[in-house]
Short mmCIF file of C-alpha atoms in Angstrom, two decimals:
data_model
loop_
_atom_site.label_atom_id
_atom_site.label_comp_id
_atom_site.label_asym_id
_atom_site.label_seq_id
_atom_site.Cartn_x
_atom_site.Cartn_y
_atom_site.Cartn_z
CA MET A 1051 0.00 0.00 0.00
CA PRO A 1052 1.57 3.31 -1.03
CA PHE A 1053 2.21 5.94 1.62
CA LEU A 1054 0.46 9.27 0.96
CA LYS A 1055 2.67 12.15 2.02
CA ASP A 1056 0.47 15.07 1.01
CA ALA A 1057 -3.30 14.53 1.07
CA VAL A 1058 -5.18 17.70 0.18
CA THR A 1059 -8.96 17.99 0.40
CA LEU A 1060 -10.44 20.16 -2.33
CA VAL A 1061 -12.99 22.53 -0.84
CA LYS A 1062 -14.91 25.13 -2.78
CA GLU A 1063 -14.12 28.54 -1.37
CA PRO A 1064 -17.19 30.68 -0.60
CA GLN A 1065 -17.64 33.86 -2.58
CA GLN A 1066 -16.70 36.88 -0.51
CA LEU A 1067 -18.74 40.04 -0.36
CA PRO A 1068 -17.22 43.07 -2.07
CA SER A 1069 -15.28 45.42 0.15
CA ILE A 1070 -16.42 48.99 0.67
CA PRO A 1071 -14.04 51.58 -0.79
CA LEU A 1072 -12.39 54.13 1.49
CA SER A 1073 -13.00 57.14 -0.77
CA TRP A 1074 -15.71 58.51 1.53
CA PHE A 1075 -13.40 60.77 3.55
CA PRO A 1076 -12.84 63.60 1.00
CA SER A 1077 -16.55 63.65 0.14
CA SER A 1078 -17.50 63.83 3.81
CA VAL A 1079 -15.08 66.72 4.35
CA PHE A 1080 -16.56 68.56 1.36
CA ALA A 1081 -20.11 68.08 2.69
CA ALA A 1082 -19.06 69.34 6.12
CA PHE A 1083 -17.42 72.35 4.44
CA ASN A 1084 -20.71 73.22 2.74
CA VAL A 1085 -22.55 73.23 6.05
CA THR A 1086 -19.80 75.38 7.57
CA LEU A 1087 -19.95 77.79 4.62
CA LEU A 1088 -23.69 78.23 5.08
CA LEU A 1089 -23.24 78.99 8.78
CA PHE A 1090 -20.33 81.36 8.12
CA LEU A 1091 -22.08 83.46 5.47
CA SER A 1092 -25.29 83.53 7.49
CA GLY A 1093 -23.37 84.69 10.57
CA LEU A 1094 -21.80 87.54 8.60
CA PHE A 1095 -25.16 88.51 7.17
CA PHE A 1096 -27.07 88.58 10.47
CA GLY A 1097 -24.15 90.17 12.32
CA PHE A 1098 -23.47 93.17 10.05
CA PRO A 1099 -25.92 94.31 7.31
CA CYS A 1100 -29.02 92.78 8.87
CA ARG A 1101 -28.11 94.22 12.28
CA TRP A 1102 -27.81 97.72 10.79
CA LEU A 1103 -31.21 97.40 9.14
CA VAL A 1104 -32.82 96.27 12.41
CA GLN A 1105 -31.28 99.19 14.29
CA ASN A 1106 -32.86 101.53 11.74
CA GLY A 1107 -36.32 99.99 12.07
CA GLU A 1108 -36.23 97.59 9.09
CA TRP A 1109 -37.70 94.47 10.74
CA ALA A 1110 -39.09 92.97 7.53
CA PHE A 1111 -35.70 91.70 6.33
CA PRO A 1112 -34.82 89.53 9.36
CA ALA A 1113 -38.44 88.37 9.57
CA ILE A 1114 -38.08 86.88 6.06
CA THR A 1115 -34.46 85.72 6.04
CA GLY A 1116 -34.61 84.15 9.52
CA PRO A 1117 -37.19 81.42 8.75
CA LEU A 1118 -35.55 80.80 5.37
CA PHE A 1119 -32.19 80.18 7.07
CA ILE A 1120 -33.77 77.74 9.53
CA LEU A 1121 -35.50 75.86 6.70
CA THR A 1122 -32.33 75.74 4.59
CA PHE A 1123 -30.12 74.57 7.43
CA PHE A 1124 -32.62 71.91 8.51
CA SER A 1125 -33.04 70.50 4.99
CA LEU A 1126 -29.28 70.51 4.36
CA VAL A 1127 -28.37 68.65 7.54
CA SER A 1128 -31.30 66.24 7.17
CA LEU A 1129 -30.34 65.40 3.60
CA ASN A 1130 -26.79 64.57 4.68
CA PHE A 1131 -28.04 61.82 7.00
CA SER A 1132 -31.16 60.70 5.12
CA ASP A 1133 -31.83 57.26 3.63
CA PRO A 1134 -32.14 57.50 -0.16
CA GLY A 1135 -33.85 54.11 -0.40
CA ILE A 1136 -31.01 51.66 0.11
CA LEU A 1137 -31.72 48.04 -0.76
CA HIS A 1138 -29.81 45.60 1.45
CA ARG A 1139 -27.28 43.24 -0.03
CA GLY A 1140 -28.23 39.79 -1.22
CA SER A 1141 -26.68 36.43 -0.53
CA THR A 1142 -23.81 34.59 -2.18
CA LYS A 1143 -26.23 31.71 -2.78
CA GLU A 1144 -28.18 33.76 -5.32
CA ASP A 1145 -27.87 32.56 -8.90
CA PRO A 1146 -26.91 35.39 -11.28
CA MET A 1147 -28.05 33.35 -14.28
CA THR A 1148 -31.67 33.32 -13.15
CA VAL A 1149 -33.89 35.50 -15.35
CA HIS A 1150 -36.59 37.63 -13.71
CA VAL A 1151 -38.96 39.64 -15.88
CA VAL A 1152 -41.58 42.17 -14.70
CA ARG A 1153 -44.07 44.23 -16.70
CA VAL A 1154 -44.84 47.91 -16.20
CA ASN A 1155 -47.61 49.37 -18.39
CA GLN A 1156 -47.23 46.69 -21.10
CA ARG A 1157 -43.45 46.95 -21.17
CA ALA A 1158 -41.23 44.11 -20.00
CA PHE A 1159 -38.21 44.79 -17.79
CA ARG A 1160 -35.53 42.19 -17.18
CA LEU A 1161 -34.15 42.56 -13.68
CA GLU A 1162 -30.44 43.20 -13.94
CA TRP A 1163 -27.97 41.39 -11.72
CA CYS A 1164 -25.82 43.57 -9.48
CA PRO A 1165 -22.44 41.84 -9.03
CA LYS A 1166 -21.57 44.01 -6.01
CA CYS A 1167 -24.83 43.80 -4.06
CA LEU A 1168 -25.52 40.21 -5.23
CA PHE A 1169 -29.21 40.40 -6.12
CA HIS A 1170 -31.49 41.15 -9.08
CA ARG A 1171 -32.35 44.82 -8.71
CA PRO A 1172 -35.85 46.10 -9.52
CA PRO A 1173 -36.59 48.59 -12.31
CA ARG A 1174 -35.25 52.13 -11.79
CA THR A 1175 -32.82 50.81 -9.16
CA TYR A 1176 -29.16 51.46 -9.89
CA HIS A 1177 -25.85 50.94 -8.14
CA CYS A 1178 -24.09 54.09 -6.97
CA PRO A 1179 -20.32 53.75 -7.55
CA TRP A 1180 -19.49 56.41 -4.93
CA CYS A 1181 -21.57 54.96 -2.10
CA ASN A 1182 -21.31 51.32 -3.28
CA ILE A 1183 -25.03 50.70 -2.68
CA CYS A 1184 -28.13 50.03 -4.76
CA VAL A 1185 -30.71 52.80 -4.43
CA GLU A 1186 -34.39 52.50 -5.24
CA ASP A 1187 -35.51 55.05 -7.88
CA PHE A 1188 -31.95 56.35 -8.15
CA ASP A 1189 -31.81 59.96 -9.40
CA HIS A 1190 -28.18 61.02 -8.93
CA HIS A 1191 -25.36 61.22 -6.40
CA CYS A 1192 -25.12 64.68 -4.84
CA LYS A 1193 -21.54 65.47 -3.85
CA TRP A 1194 -22.64 68.63 -2.03
CA VAL A 1195 -24.27 66.52 0.68
CA ASN A 1196 -22.26 63.30 0.09
CA ASN A 1197 -25.41 61.24 -0.33
CA CYS A 1198 -27.46 59.63 -3.06
CA ILE A 1199 -30.79 61.08 -4.10
CA GLY A 1200 -33.42 58.41 -4.48
CA HIS A 1201 -36.91 57.33 -3.60
CA ARG A 1202 -36.91 58.19 0.10
CA ASN A 1203 -35.10 61.57 0.12
CA PHE A 1204 -36.01 63.13 -3.25
CA ARG A 1205 -38.61 65.35 -1.59
CA LEU A 1206 -36.03 66.56 0.91
CA PHE A 1207 -33.67 67.33 -1.97
CA MET A 1208 -36.32 69.41 -3.74
CA LEU A 1209 -37.02 71.25 -0.49
CA LEU A 1210 -33.31 72.00 -0.10
CA VAL A 1211 -32.96 73.37 -3.65
CA LEU A 1212 -36.09 75.50 -3.28
CA SER A 1213 -35.07 76.87 0.13
CA LEU A 1214 -31.55 77.62 -1.13
CA CYS A 1215 -32.98 79.58 -4.07
CA LEU A 1216 -35.24 81.62 -1.83
CA TYR A 1217 -32.58 82.17 0.83
CA SER A 1218 -29.91 83.21 -1.68
CA GLY A 1219 -32.33 85.63 -3.31
CA ALA A 1220 -33.30 87.08 0.07
CA LEU A 1221 -29.63 87.55 1.03
CA LEU A 1222 -28.87 89.27 -2.27
CA VAL A 1223 -31.85 91.61 -2.05
CA THR A 1224 -31.14 92.50 1.59
CA CYS A 1225 -27.46 93.23 0.97
CA LEU A 1226 -28.24 95.36 -2.07
CA THR A 1227 -30.85 97.28 -0.06
CA PHE A 1228 -28.32 97.89 2.69
CA LEU A 1229 -25.69 99.14 0.21
CA ILE A 1230 -28.17 101.47 -1.46
CA ARG A 1231 -29.34 103.01 1.82
CA THR A 1232 -25.80 103.51 3.08
CA ARG A 1233 -24.31 104.88 -0.14
CA HIS A 1234 -23.99 108.34 1.39
CA LEU A 1235 -21.95 106.94 4.30
CA PRO A 1236 -18.21 106.22 4.13
CA PHE A 1237 -16.97 102.70 3.57
CA SER A 1238 -17.22 100.64 6.75
CA LEU A 1239 -16.96 97.07 7.96
CA ASP A 1240 -20.71 96.58 7.50
CA LYS A 1241 -20.40 97.44 3.80
CA GLY A 1242 -17.48 95.08 3.35
CA MET A 1243 -19.38 92.22 4.97
CA ALA A 1244 -22.45 92.97 2.85
CA ILE A 1245 -20.36 92.72 -0.32
CA LEU A 1246 -18.73 89.51 0.94
CA VAL A 1247 -22.17 87.93 1.45
CA ALA A 1248 -23.80 89.30 -1.74
CA VAL A 1249 -21.15 87.97 -4.15
CA PRO A 1250 -21.50 84.21 -3.28
CA ALA A 1251 -25.28 84.62 -2.93
CA ALA A 1252 -25.47 85.95 -6.50
CA GLY A 1253 -23.07 83.24 -7.70
CA PHE A 1254 -25.17 80.41 -6.22
CA LEU A 1255 -28.56 81.83 -7.20
CA ILE A 1256 -28.39 81.25 -10.96
CA PRO A 1257 -27.13 77.60 -10.85
CA LEU A 1258 -29.63 76.76 -8.12
CA PHE A 1259 -32.49 78.23 -10.13
CA LEU A 1260 -31.45 76.21 -13.21
CA LEU A 1261 -31.19 73.05 -11.09
CA LEU A 1262 -34.66 73.64 -9.68
CA LEU A 1263 -36.04 74.11 -13.19
CA ILE A 1264 -34.39 70.90 -14.46
CA GLN A 1265 -35.69 68.87 -11.53
CA ALA A 1266 -39.20 70.25 -12.02
CA LEU A 1267 -39.15 69.18 -15.67
CA SER A 1268 -37.89 65.72 -14.68
CA VAL A 1269 -40.72 65.30 -12.18
CA SER A 1270 -43.26 66.40 -14.78
CA ARG A 1271 -42.02 63.73 -17.20
CA ALA A 1272 -41.52 61.06 -14.47
CA GLU A 1273 -37.92 60.64 -15.55
CA SER A 1274 -34.94 60.71 -13.22
CA SER A 1275 -31.72 62.58 -13.94
CA TYR A 1276 -29.85 59.30 -14.44
CA GLU A 1277 -32.43 58.00 -16.91
CA SER A 1278 -32.49 61.21 -18.93
CA LYS A 1279 -28.70 61.25 -19.04
CA CYS A 1280 -28.43 57.62 -20.20
CA ARG A 1281 -31.45 57.73 -22.55
CA TYR A 1282 -33.01 54.84 -20.68
CA HIS A 1283 -36.48 55.29 -22.27
CA PRO A 1284 -35.85 56.08 -25.96
CA GLU A 1285 -39.34 55.18 -27.23
CA TYR A 1286 -41.73 56.01 -24.40
CA ASN A 1287 -41.67 56.15 -20.64
CA PRO A 1288 -43.93 53.50 -19.05
CA PHE A 1289 -43.72 55.30 -15.69
CA ASP A 1290 -45.26 58.52 -17.03
CA GLN A 1291 -48.83 58.85 -15.72
CA GLY A 1292 -49.55 62.48 -16.55
CA PHE A 1293 -48.43 65.81 -15.12
CA ALA A 1294 -50.62 65.87 -12.00
CA LYS A 1295 -50.18 62.17 -11.15
CA ASN A 1296 -46.40 62.41 -11.59
CA TRP A 1297 -46.14 65.30 -9.15
CA TYR A 1298 -48.37 63.51 -6.66
CA LEU A 1299 -46.32 60.31 -6.80
CA ALA A 1300 -43.02 62.18 -6.48
CA MET A 1301 -43.93 64.66 -3.74
CA PHE A 1302 -47.00 63.51 -1.81
CA ALA A 1303 -47.60 59.75 -2.22
CA PRO A 1304 -46.72 57.38 0.66
CA LEU A 1305 -43.10 56.27 0.53
CA GLY A 1306 -43.71 52.64 1.48
CA PRO A 1307 -41.61 50.48 3.81
CA ASN A 1308 -38.07 51.31 4.82
CA TYR A 1309 -36.19 48.17 3.82
CA MET A 1310 -32.99 48.96 5.69
CA SER A 1311 -34.71 49.59 9.02
CA GLU A 1312 -36.64 46.31 8.71
CA VAL A 1313 -33.44 44.40 7.93
CA VAL A 1314 -31.64 45.98 10.91
CA CYS A 1315 -34.50 44.99 13.20
CA LEU A 1316 -34.41 41.42 11.89
CA GLN A 1317 -30.64 41.20 12.40
CA ARG A 1318 -30.69 42.31 16.04
CA PRO A 1319 -29.52 39.53 18.41
CA VAL A 1320 -32.28 38.08 20.53
CA GLY A 1321 -31.27 37.24 24.12
CA THR A 1322 -32.54 34.43 26.33
CA ALA A 1323 -34.28 36.90 28.63
CA TRP A 1324 -36.34 38.20 25.72
CA ILE A 1325 -37.24 34.64 24.70
CA GLN A 1326 -38.29 33.71 28.24
CA GLU A 1327 -40.35 36.84 28.50
CA LYS A 1328 -42.11 36.14 25.23
CA THR A 1329 -42.67 32.46 25.99
CA LYS A 1330 -43.77 32.96 29.61
CA PRO A 1331 -47.37 31.77 30.07
CA SER A 1332 -49.82 34.52 30.79
CA PRO A 1333 -51.30 34.57 34.34
CA PRO A 1334 -54.97 33.66 34.79
CA ARG A 1335 -57.42 36.49 34.58
CA ARG A 1336 -58.86 37.84 37.82
CA PRO A 1337 -62.11 39.67 38.33
CA LYS A 1338 -61.95 43.44 38.17
CA HIS A 1339 -62.72 43.88 41.87
CA CYS A 1340 -59.81 41.61 42.91
CA ARG A 1341 -56.36 43.10 43.17
CA PRO A 1342 -53.24 40.98 42.97
CA GLY A 1343 -51.43 40.66 46.28
CA PRO A 1344 -47.74 41.23 46.90
CA PRO A 1345 -45.34 38.63 45.52
CA GLY A 1346 -44.24 35.96 47.97
CA PRO A 1347 -44.93 32.39 49.10
CA GLN A 1348 -48.53 31.38 48.93
CA HIS A 1349 -49.90 30.20 52.33
CA GLN A 1350 -52.68 27.73 52.64
CA PRO A 1351 -55.76 29.08 54.45
CA ARG A 1352 -55.92 28.05 58.13
CA ARG A 1353 -58.79 25.76 58.89
CA VAL A 1354 -60.87 26.81 61.89
CA PRO A 1355 -61.93 23.91 64.12
CA GLY A 1356 -65.60 23.15 63.91
CA LYS A 1357 -66.06 24.86 60.60
CA GLY A 1358 -65.11 22.19 58.15
CA PRO A 1359 -66.84 21.71 54.87
CA PRO A 1360 -70.33 20.21 54.99
CA GLY A 1361 -70.43 16.41 54.72
CA SER A 1362 -66.90 15.88 56.05
CA GLY A 1363 -68.01 14.83 59.58
CA GLU A 1364 -65.40 17.03 61.27
CA ALA A 1365 -67.87 19.47 62.84
CA ALA A 1366 -70.10 16.69 64.29
CA ALA A 1367 -67.10 14.85 65.80
CA LEU A 1368 -65.78 17.96 67.56
CA GLN A 1369 -69.21 18.81 69.00
CA GLU A 1370 -69.50 15.28 70.41
CA MET A 1371 -66.08 15.59 72.03
CA ARG A 1372 -67.06 18.83 73.81
CA ARG A 1373 -70.01 17.07 75.52
CA LEU A 1374 -67.69 14.65 77.33
CA PRO A 1375 -66.36 15.55 80.81
CA ALA A 1376 -63.08 17.42 80.89
CA SER A 1377 -61.50 14.97 83.39
CA VAL A 1378 -60.16 11.74 82.07
CA GLU A 1379 -60.19 8.58 84.14
CA LYS A 1380 -56.79 7.05 84.77
CA SER A 1381 -56.20 3.39 84.16
CA PRO A 1382 -53.18 1.13 84.84
CA GLY A 1383 -52.28 1.21 81.17
CA GLY A 1384 -52.31 4.97 81.02
CA PRO A 1385 -54.83 7.68 80.47
CA ARG A 1386 -57.86 6.68 78.54
CA GLN A 1387 -58.73 9.05 75.74
CA PRO A 1388 -62.35 9.96 75.16
CA THR A 1389 -63.96 8.35 72.20
CA ALA A 1390 -66.62 9.74 69.98
CA GLU A 1391 -69.04 7.98 67.78
CA PRO A 1392 -68.58 8.59 64.13
CA ALA A 1393 -70.93 11.06 62.55
CA ALA A 1394 -73.31 10.14 59.86
CA GLY A 1395 -71.29 11.90 57.25
CA ASP A 1396 -67.94 10.17 58.09
CA PRO A 1397 -66.82 7.05 56.26
#
């Protein structure tokens, strides 16, 4: 029999999930810089030109720009941390050669296989190369907030663009009003700060207005920015349901379930205490007028002599024993105990 020196067992290696790239740091720094820039310019505006206008009785300007700043800052920060509609990753056991076909308004869509997320993605779902995730109803990746724009945060994105347009216009108008009313005064720090705020406000206003117009046209045609860029619907768009219905579905319709939150809840570890609590039998119901007593050992009720249950013969035997004399006659063998005849109810 030959001696085997090297015996190697051939085992099929499991397919590993793709690693997440580490290119998120520069994008995160850029998004944080945008938030800081908004706070910096707003601080200069409210600290110099707006303060001068308030001191001279012009309360209308801060009454308009103040709520717009709060709305803009809230939408910007919320969009940074919002869920665009992420679809969780699939399993390595999925077969990429399986063909899935769905129909939308008499048009067939073959579900494409995502080699990074390992599942067949639904229609209008695309893989973002910057975030390395598949997003439902993917519109585009916004580098200003370092987040994808998709099904669940598109409304927040539209609110941000609209609030930025209004806020930039309000800053520009207020700074120009301040410069006009102080033209007879010598150059001061307030004028310098007003110019420093008005120049970026005017520079951002025109691109933001064009972006808002493009997004409004995309909503009207029920076509995302990614689809219009890639010519995804050359013949006709099966998702177009009319102007009013498209705006309702994009801005006011229910969003549906949050897939990531449901997956996170399902993946939470379940402890033994939680299992015992869920599997513990429920206590018997008590009447409403009864209140549960304090926890502790349950004592059996003390039986009072002469008050036994009817038919047991205990009460009749004790009454017969009380009729006998208290003294007991002594005998050579010891004291003689009184005897009682059994009652009718005893066995």
